[in-house]
């Protein structure tokens, strides 16, 4: 019986490998042999999670043809990977990826470190902040007080608690978009909302247009659902959405869905203006494409002079073209797994019906907590705390990175939780790999692209501030020095750091 559970085609692997930037040669060092460079490239893809563990690799001859190298080079690279524990083979079954004993499995998404690792590792893997106390505790207490009547029911509410659906509808109405509770479905976070939408609208093989770069976890969710991702390049810096490109892709590719983050885009931080929002809706409607708009960052404007444009759904109030996804995860706390979808009532009914074969519903206690926050004004107070935290963290991180890594380039966004950084010609994948050995966890650019794009970038979230931001920049600079000199095989123990 074979040991592999998926397969990577030769053309796909070649695209991912050729997108990687070569390792810089240190002073007096020679260029590594071709087989060594190939082995290093495959190892990085495995460590990054972009080639999964237990994935069957292409045959030596196939990969050699796709890379235009000799079969001997591929054979030597595979042998080196086997010796290092990153490849296993068996006659008749082929070769498949592995990780050496004692190494953690690479994450396909961006998961937080366990609490016991936080003393020695600075985690910039997730764009999420700690809970804004005392509001989390108050929300839980308020939810417990309102729980008894619900405890006498079955507890399954596939569309969400009626009280929370009503509250969310009222909040949209207050923003100028008349909304009925029938247009709301409560989900288990924004990821739960996107999963439901993808399963309803985009079956295996369907095209989905996505920003390039885009939110890594959503891209992976779509890949796992079997979607064919069609990237639409974002403009440089904070310019954001190139409408000529979007109109062309929607017209020519005719994707079933398009996914955008118009409010403080993750990872670039760009904010779409009203003209672009209107144009996106018009282009999607003309192409027959359902436009899914992720609003999870919409309340995190950080600068006082920011004028927030109307929501994208304001240009499609009936919800026939635009599906809006919201969440408590970024604005409040990621541990409060409450998200929602706003759409036309018939779309909501279809999503709810399909949910019967998925998770049935969202936990009642968390829904009561979010409803209590929004009902009492605690939500607005908590989000105000969140904005202040994120603003202070952003300013501290920006100053520290500019001081320690002056050749790294970025534009400072006026909201959101992320900084999209060009790394001065260094490989983002190698920075991520070396960073873990010097005590900092940072996601590389290719996680946010399709087929290996953005190798020269990393994403830095505003999740640490003060002395921790200073130390984070110091460790990033140490990782950059190791990558720049080619000394990526050494080990430098991370220092314990207490904030």
Coordinates of C-alpha atoms in Angstrom, one line a residue:
X1 CA 0.0 0.0 0.0
X2 CA 1.4 3.4 -1.0
X3 CA 2.2 6.0 1.7
X4 CA 1.2 9.1 -0.2
X5 CA -2.2 10.8 0.2
X6 CA -1.9 13.5 -2.6
X7 CA 0.2 14.2 -5.7
X8 CA 2.0 17.2 -7.0
X9 CA 2.3 17.4 -10.8
X10 CA 5.7 18.2 -12.5
X11 CA 4.5 21.4 -14.0
X12 CA 3.0 22.7 -10.7
X13 CA 6.2 21.8 -8.8
X14 CA 8.3 23.5 -11.4
X15 CA 6.3 26.7 -11.2
X16 CA 6.7 26.8 -7.5
X17 CA 10.4 26.1 -7.6
X18 CA 11.2 28.6 -10.4
X19 CA 9.3 31.3 -8.4
X20 CA 11.8 31.0 -5.6
X21 CA 14.6 33.5 -5.4
X22 CA 18.1 32.0 -5.3
X23 CA 19.9 32.0 -2.0
X24 CA 22.4 34.9 -2.0
X25 CA 26.0 33.8 -2.0
X26 CA 28.0 35.0 1.0
X27 CA 31.4 36.5 0.7
X28 CA 33.9 34.0 -0.7
X29 CA 31.2 31.3 -1.1
X30 CA 30.5 29.3 -4.2
X31 CA 27.2 28.8 -5.9
X32 CA 25.7 25.5 -4.6
X33 CA 25.5 22.6 -7.1
X34 CA 22.3 22.4 -9.1
X35 CA 21.1 19.3 -7.2
X36 CA 21.7 21.0 -3.9
X37 CA 19.7 24.1 -4.9
X38 CA 16.8 21.8 -6.1
X39 CA 16.8 19.8 -2.9
X40 CA 16.8 23.1 -0.9
X41 CA 13.9 24.4 -2.9
X42 CA 11.7 21.3 -2.4
X43 CA 12.6 21.3 1.3
X44 CA 11.5 24.9 1.6
X45 CA 8.2 24.2 -0.1
X46 CA 7.6 21.3 2.4
X47 CA 8.5 23.4 5.4
X48 CA 6.3 26.2 4.2
X49 CA 3.4 23.8 3.8
X50 CA 3.0 24.7 0.1
X51 CA 3.8 21.2 -0.8
X52 CA 2.0 19.0 1.7
X53 CA 3.5 16.2 3.7
X54 CA 2.8 12.7 2.2
X55 CA 2.5 14.3 -1.3
X56 CA 3.7 12.1 -4.2
X57 CA 6.4 13.9 -6.1
X58 CA 6.7 13.6 -9.9
X59 CA 9.0 11.0 -11.4
X60 CA 12.6 12.0 -11.9
X61 CA 12.3 12.2 -15.7
X62 CA 9.1 14.2 -15.6
X63 CA 10.5 16.8 -13.2
X64 CA 13.7 17.0 -15.2
X65 CA 11.8 17.8 -18.4
X66 CA 9.7 20.5 -16.6
X67 CA 12.8 22.2 -15.1
X68 CA 15.0 21.7 -18.1
X69 CA 17.7 20.0 -16.1
X70 CA 19.3 16.6 -16.3
X71 CA 17.6 13.5 -14.8
X72 CA 20.9 13.0 -12.8
X73 CA 20.3 16.4 -11.1
X74 CA 16.8 15.4 -10.0
X75 CA 18.0 12.0 -8.9
X76 CA 20.7 13.5 -6.7
X77 CA 18.3 16.1 -5.2
X78 CA 15.8 13.3 -4.3
X79 CA 18.6 11.3 -2.8
X80 CA 19.7 14.3 -0.7
X81 CA 16.1 14.8 0.5
X82 CA 15.9 11.1 1.5
X83 CA 19.1 11.4 3.5
X84 CA 17.7 14.4 5.3
X85 CA 14.4 12.8 6.1
X86 CA 12.3 15.0 3.8
X87 CA 11.5 12.2 1.2
X88 CA 10.6 8.6 1.4
X89 CA 10.5 6.1 -1.5
X90 CA 9.4 2.6 -2.3
X91 CA 9.8 0.7 -5.5
X92 CA 6.5 0.7 -7.3
X93 CA 5.0 3.4 -5.1
X94 CA 7.2 6.4 -6.1
X95 CA 8.6 9.1 -3.7
X96 CA 6.6 11.2 -1.3
X97 CA 7.4 14.1 1.0
X98 CA 8.0 13.7 4.7
X99 CA 9.4 15.5 7.6
X100 CA 12.3 14.3 9.8
X101 CA 11.5 12.8 13.2
X102 CA 11.2 15.5 15.8
X103 CA 10.3 18.2 13.3
X104 CA 6.8 19.8 13.6
X105 CA 4.4 19.3 10.7
X106 CA 4.3 22.5 8.5
X107 CA 1.0 24.4 8.8
X108 CA -1.0 24.8 5.7
X109 CA -2.5 27.9 7.2
X110 CA -1.2 30.4 9.8
X111 CA -1.9 28.9 13.1
X112 CA -0.9 30.5 16.5
X113 CA 1.8 29.1 18.6
X114 CA 0.7 27.2 21.8
X115 CA 1.0 29.4 24.9
X116 CA 4.0 27.5 26.3
X117 CA 6.1 28.6 23.3
X118 CA 5.4 32.3 23.7
X119 CA 8.3 32.9 26.2
X120 CA 11.0 32.2 23.6
X121 CA 9.2 32.7 20.3
X122 CA 7.7 36.0 19.0
X123 CA 4.7 34.9 17.0
X124 CA 3.9 37.2 14.0
X125 CA 2.1 34.3 12.2
X126 CA -1.5 35.5 12.9
X127 CA -3.0 38.9 12.5
X128 CA -5.0 38.7 15.7
X129 CA -4.8 40.6 19.0
X130 CA -5.4 39.4 22.6
X131 CA -8.9 39.8 23.9
X132 CA -9.9 43.4 24.8
X133 CA -10.6 43.0 28.5
X134 CA -12.7 43.6 30.5
X135 CA -15.2 43.2 27.7
X136 CA -14.6 39.5 27.0
X137 CA -15.3 38.6 30.6
X138 CA -18.3 40.9 30.7
X139 CA -19.6 39.4 27.4
X140 CA -19.3 35.8 28.8
X141 CA -21.1 36.8 32.0
X142 CA -23.8 38.5 30.1
X143 CA -24.2 35.5 27.8
X144 CA -24.5 33.2 30.8
X145 CA -27.3 35.3 32.3
X146 CA -29.2 35.0 29.0
X147 CA -28.5 31.3 28.5
X148 CA -31.2 29.6 30.6
X149 CA -34.2 29.9 28.2
X150 CA -32.0 28.6 25.4
X151 CA -30.9 25.6 27.5
X152 CA -34.5 24.3 27.4
X153 CA -34.3 24.0 23.6
X154 CA -32.4 21.7 21.3
X155 CA -29.8 24.4 20.8
X156 CA -29.6 24.0 17.0
X157 CA -30.1 27.3 15.1
X158 CA -28.8 26.7 11.6
X159 CA -29.4 30.4 10.6
X160 CA -28.2 31.7 13.9
X161 CA -30.0 33.0 17.0
X162 CA -32.9 35.2 16.0
X163 CA -31.8 37.9 18.5
X164 CA -28.3 38.1 16.9
X165 CA -29.7 38.0 13.4
X166 CA -32.0 40.9 14.3
X167 CA -29.1 42.8 15.9
X168 CA -26.8 42.4 12.9
X169 CA -29.6 43.4 10.5
X170 CA -30.2 46.6 12.5
X171 CA -26.5 47.4 12.4
X172 CA -26.4 47.2 8.6
X173 CA -29.5 49.3 8.5
X174 CA -27.9 51.9 10.7
X175 CA -25.0 52.0 8.2
X176 CA -27.4 52.9 5.4
X177 CA -28.1 49.5 4.0
X178 CA -31.7 48.4 4.9
X179 CA -31.5 44.8 6.0
X180 CA -33.9 42.2 7.3
X181 CA -33.0 39.4 9.7
X182 CA -33.9 37.0 6.8
X183 CA -30.8 38.4 5.0
X184 CA -28.4 37.2 7.8
X185 CA -26.9 33.8 8.6
X186 CA -24.6 33.5 11.6
X187 CA -21.6 31.3 11.0
X188 CA -18.6 29.9 12.9
X189 CA -16.2 32.7 12.1
X190 CA -15.6 34.2 8.6
X191 CA -13.9 30.9 7.6
X192 CA -17.2 29.1 8.3
X193 CA -19.0 31.7 6.1
X194 CA -16.5 31.3 3.3
X195 CA -16.7 27.5 3.5
X196 CA -20.5 27.6 3.2
X197 CA -20.4 30.0 0.3
X198 CA -17.7 28.0 -1.6
X199 CA -19.6 24.8 -1.2
X200 CA -22.9 26.4 -2.4
X201 CA -21.6 28.4 -5.4
X202 CA -18.2 27.0 -6.4
X203 CA -18.1 23.3 -6.9
X204 CA -14.9 21.4 -7.7
X205 CA -13.2 22.9 -10.8
X206 CA -15.1 26.2 -10.7
X207 CA -13.1 29.4 -11.2
X208 CA -12.8 31.9 -8.3
X209 CA -11.2 35.3 -9.0
X210 CA -9.0 36.4 -6.1
X211 CA -6.8 39.4 -5.3
X212 CA -3.1 38.7 -5.7
X213 CA -2.0 38.8 -3.0
X214 CA -4.9 37.7 -0.8
X215 CA -5.7 36.2 2.6
X216 CA -3.7 33.0 2.9
X217 CA -6.2 30.9 4.9
X218 CA -9.1 31.7 2.5
X219 CA -6.9 30.8 -0.5
X220 CA -6.1 27.5 1.1
X221 CA -9.8 26.9 1.9
X222 CA -10.6 27.4 -1.8
X223 CA -7.8 25.1 -2.9
X224 CA -9.0 22.4 -0.6
X225 CA -12.5 22.8 -2.1
X226 CA -11.1 22.1 -5.5
X227 CA -11.6 25.6 -6.9
X228 CA -9.4 27.0 -9.8
X229 CA -8.0 30.3 -8.5
X230 CA -7.7 33.1 -11.0
X231 CA -5.4 35.8 -9.5
X232 CA -6.0 39.5 -10.2
X233 CA -2.9 41.5 -9.4
X234 CA -3.2 44.3 -6.9
X235 CA -1.4 47.6 -7.7
X236 CA 1.8 48.5 -5.9
X237 CA 1.6 50.0 -2.4
X238 CA -1.8 51.0 -1.2
X239 CA -3.2 51.8 -4.6
X240 CA -5.2 48.6 -4.4
X241 CA -7.6 47.5 -7.1
X242 CA -6.8 47.9 -10.8
X243 CA -10.3 48.0 -12.3
X244 CA -9.2 47.5 -15.9
X245 CA -7.6 44.2 -14.8
X246 CA -10.7 43.2 -12.8
X247 CA -13.1 43.9 -15.7
X248 CA -10.9 41.9 -18.1
X249 CA -10.6 38.9 -15.8
X250 CA -14.3 38.9 -15.0
X251 CA -15.2 39.2 -18.7
X252 CA -12.7 36.7 -20.0
X253 CA -12.5 34.0 -17.2
X254 CA -16.2 34.3 -16.2
X255 CA -15.5 33.1 -12.7
X256 CA -18.4 31.8 -10.6
X257 CA -17.2 33.7 -7.5
X258 CA -14.8 36.6 -6.9
X259 CA -13.4 37.2 -3.4
X260 CA -12.2 40.7 -2.3
X261 CA -11.2 42.4 1.0
X262 CA -12.1 46.0 0.3
X263 CA -11.6 47.3 3.8
X264 CA -7.9 47.4 4.8
X265 CA -7.0 44.5 2.6
X266 CA -5.2 41.5 4.1
X267 CA -2.2 41.6 3.6
X268 CA -1.5 45.0 1.9
X269 CA -3.7 47.2 4.1
X270 CA -5.3 49.0 1.0
X271 CA -8.7 50.6 1.3
X272 CA -10.9 50.6 -1.7
X273 CA -12.6 53.9 -2.5
X274 CA -16.3 54.3 -3.4
X275 CA -15.6 54.5 -7.2
X276 CA -13.7 51.2 -7.1
X277 CA -16.4 49.5 -5.0
X278 CA -19.2 50.6 -7.4
X279 CA -17.1 49.5 -10.4
X280 CA -16.4 46.1 -8.8
X281 CA -20.1 45.5 -8.3
X282 CA -21.0 46.6 -11.8
X283 CA -18.3 44.4 -13.3
X284 CA -19.4 41.4 -11.3
X285 CA -23.0 41.9 -12.2
X286 CA -22.2 42.2 -15.9
X287 CA -20.1 39.0 -15.8
X288 CA -22.7 37.0 -13.8
X289 CA -20.1 36.6 -11.0
X290 CA -21.1 36.5 -7.4
X291 CA -18.9 39.0 -5.5
X292 CA -17.9 37.9 -2.0
X293 CA -16.8 40.8 0.1
X294 CA -14.8 40.2 3.3
X295 CA -15.6 43.0 5.8
X296 CA -13.7 41.5 8.8
X297 CA -11.3 44.5 9.0
X298 CA -13.9 47.2 8.3
X299 CA -14.1 48.6 11.8
X300 CA -10.3 48.8 12.3
X301 CA -9.6 52.3 10.9
X302 CA -6.6 53.6 12.9
X303 CA -6.0 57.1 11.9
X304 CA -8.3 60.0 12.9
X305 CA -8.5 61.4 9.3
X306 CA -9.8 58.2 7.7
X307 CA -13.1 58.6 5.9
X308 CA -14.6 55.2 5.5
X309 CA -16.4 54.7 2.2
X310 CA -19.9 53.1 2.1
X311 CA -19.8 49.2 2.3
X312 CA -19.6 47.4 -1.0
X313 CA -23.1 46.0 -0.4
X314 CA -24.5 49.6 -0.5
X315 CA -24.1 49.3 -4.3
X316 CA -26.2 46.1 -4.3
X317 CA -28.7 46.5 -1.5
X318 CA -30.8 43.6 -2.4
X319 CA -27.8 41.2 -2.1
X320 CA -28.3 39.6 -5.5
X321 CA -24.7 40.1 -6.6
X322 CA -22.8 40.9 -3.4
X323 CA -22.4 38.5 -0.5
X324 CA -20.9 40.2 2.6
X325 CA -18.9 38.3 5.2
X326 CA -18.3 39.8 8.6
X327 CA -16.7 38.5 11.8
X328 CA -16.0 39.2 15.4
X329 CA -12.5 37.7 15.1
X330 CA -10.5 40.8 14.0
X331 CA -12.5 43.6 15.6
X332 CA -13.0 41.8 18.9
X333 CA -11.2 38.5 19.5
X334 CA -10.3 35.5 17.3
X335 CA -11.4 33.2 20.0
X336 CA -15.0 34.4 19.7
X337 CA -15.7 32.3 16.7
X338 CA -18.7 34.3 15.4
X339 CA -19.1 35.3 11.8
X340 CA -22.0 36.1 9.5
X341 CA -23.2 36.4 5.9
X342 CA -25.4 39.1 4.5
X343 CA -27.1 38.3 1.3
X344 CA -30.5 38.1 -0.4
X345 CA -33.1 36.0 1.5
X346 CA -33.1 33.2 -1.0
X347 CA -29.3 32.9 -0.9
X348 CA -29.5 32.7 2.9
X349 CA -32.1 30.0 2.7
X350 CA -29.9 28.0 0.4
X351 CA -26.9 28.4 2.7
X352 CA -28.9 27.4 5.7
X353 CA -30.3 24.3 3.9
X354 CA -26.8 23.2 2.9
X355 CA -25.6 23.7 6.4
X356 CA -27.6 20.8 7.6
X357 CA -24.9 18.5 6.2
X358 CA -22.0 20.5 7.6
X359 CA -21.9 21.9 11.1
X360 CA -25.6 22.4 11.8
X361 CA -25.1 25.7 13.6
X362 CA -22.9 28.1 15.6
X363 CA -22.4 27.7 19.4
X364 CA -25.2 29.4 21.3
X365 CA -23.1 30.9 24.1
X366 CA -20.7 32.8 21.8
X367 CA -23.7 34.1 19.9
X368 CA -25.2 35.4 23.1
X369 CA -21.9 37.0 24.0
X370 CA -21.7 39.0 20.7
X371 CA -25.3 39.9 20.9
X372 CA -24.8 41.2 24.5
X373 CA -21.9 43.3 23.4
X374 CA -23.8 44.9 20.5
X375 CA -26.9 45.4 22.6
X376 CA -25.2 47.1 25.5
X377 CA -22.6 49.3 23.7
X378 CA -19.8 47.0 24.8
X379 CA -18.9 46.2 21.2
X380 CA -18.1 49.8 20.4
X381 CA -16.1 50.2 23.5
X382 CA -14.1 47.1 22.9
X383 CA -13.5 48.0 19.2
X384 CA -12.2 51.4 20.4
X385 CA -9.7 49.6 22.7
X386 CA -8.7 47.4 19.8
X387 CA -8.1 50.4 17.5
X388 CA -5.9 52.0 20.1
X389 CA -3.9 48.8 20.6
X390 CA -3.4 48.3 16.9
X391 CA -2.4 51.9 16.3
X392 CA 0.2 51.8 19.0
X393 CA 1.5 48.5 17.8
X394 CA 1.6 49.6 14.2
X395 CA 3.6 52.7 15.0
X396 CA 6.1 50.8 17.2
X397 CA 6.6 48.1 14.6
X398 CA 7.0 50.5 11.8
X399 CA 9.7 52.5 13.7
X400 CA 11.6 49.4 14.7
X401 CA 11.6 47.8 11.3
X402 CA 12.7 51.0 9.6
X403 CA 15.6 51.3 12.1
X404 CA 16.8 47.7 12.0
X405 CA 16.0 46.9 8.3
X406 CA 16.3 50.2 6.4
X407 CA 16.3 48.5 3.0
X408 CA 12.9 46.8 3.5
X409 CA 10.1 48.7 1.8
X410 CA 6.5 49.1 2.8
X411 CA 3.6 51.6 2.8
X412 CA 2.0 52.3 6.2
X413 CA -1.8 51.5 6.0
X414 CA -4.4 53.7 7.8
X415 CA -6.2 50.7 9.2
X416 CA -6.3 46.9 9.5
X417 CA -3.8 44.7 11.1
X418 CA -1.1 44.0 8.5
X419 CA 2.1 45.4 7.0
X420 CA 3.1 44.0 3.5
X421 CA 6.9 44.3 3.3
X422 CA 9.3 43.9 0.4
X423 CA 12.4 42.3 1.9
X424 CA 15.2 44.0 -0.1
X425 CA 15.7 41.1 -2.5
X426 CA 15.7 38.3 0.2
X427 CA 13.6 35.2 0.0
X428 CA 10.6 35.4 2.2
X429 CA 10.5 31.6 2.5
X430 CA 14.1 31.5 3.7
X431 CA 13.4 34.4 6.1
X432 CA 10.5 32.4 7.5
X433 CA 12.5 29.3 7.9
X434 CA 15.5 30.9 9.5
X435 CA 13.3 33.2 11.6
X436 CA 12.0 30.3 13.6
X437 CA 15.5 29.4 14.6
X438 CA 16.3 32.8 15.9
X439 CA 13.0 33.1 17.8
X440 CA 10.5 34.8 15.4
X441 CA 7.7 33.4 13.5
X442 CA 6.7 35.3 10.3
X443 CA 4.7 34.2 7.3
X444 CA 6.4 34.5 3.9
X445 CA 4.9 36.2 0.9
X446 CA 4.1 33.1 -1.1
X447 CA 1.5 32.0 1.4
X448 CA -0.6 35.0 0.1
X449 CA -0.2 34.3 -3.6
X450 CA -1.0 31.6 -6.2
X451 CA 1.7 29.2 -7.3
X452 CA 4.6 30.7 -5.5
X453 CA 4.2 34.4 -6.2
X454 CA 5.6 37.1 -3.8
X455 CA 8.7 35.3 -2.8
X456 CA 10.3 38.7 -2.0
X457 CA 7.7 39.6 0.7
X458 CA 6.7 38.9 4.2
X459 CA 3.6 40.0 6.1
X460 CA 4.1 41.6 9.5
X461 CA 0.9 42.0 11.6
X462 CA 0.4 44.7 14.3
X463 CA 0.1 42.1 17.1
X464 CA 3.1 43.2 19.2
X465 CA 4.2 46.6 20.4
X466 CA 6.6 48.4 22.7
X467 CA 9.7 46.4 23.7
X468 CA 8.4 43.3 22.0
X469 CA 8.1 45.1 18.6
X470 CA 11.7 46.3 19.1
X471 CA 12.9 42.7 19.8
X472 CA 10.9 41.4 16.8
X473 CA 12.7 43.8 14.5
X474 CA 16.0 42.8 16.0
X475 CA 15.3 39.1 15.4
X476 CA 14.1 39.8 11.9
X477 CA 17.4 41.6 11.2
X478 CA 19.3 38.6 12.5
X479 CA 17.4 36.3 10.2
X480 CA 18.0 38.6 7.3
X481 CA 21.8 38.6 8.0
X482 CA 21.8 34.8 8.0
X483 CA 19.9 34.6 4.8
X484 CA 22.0 37.3 3.1
X485 CA 25.2 35.5 3.9
X486 CA 23.9 32.1 3.0
X487 CA 24.4 30.8 6.5
X488 CA 20.9 29.3 6.8
X489 CA 22.0 25.9 8.0
X490 CA 23.3 27.0 11.4
X491 CA 21.2 27.2 14.5
X492 CA 21.0 30.2 16.7
X493 CA 19.0 29.6 19.9
X494 CA 16.2 32.2 20.5
X495 CA 16.4 34.2 23.6
X496 CA 13.7 34.0 26.2
X497 CA 11.8 37.3 26.1
X498 CA 9.3 38.5 28.6
X499 CA 7.1 41.5 27.6

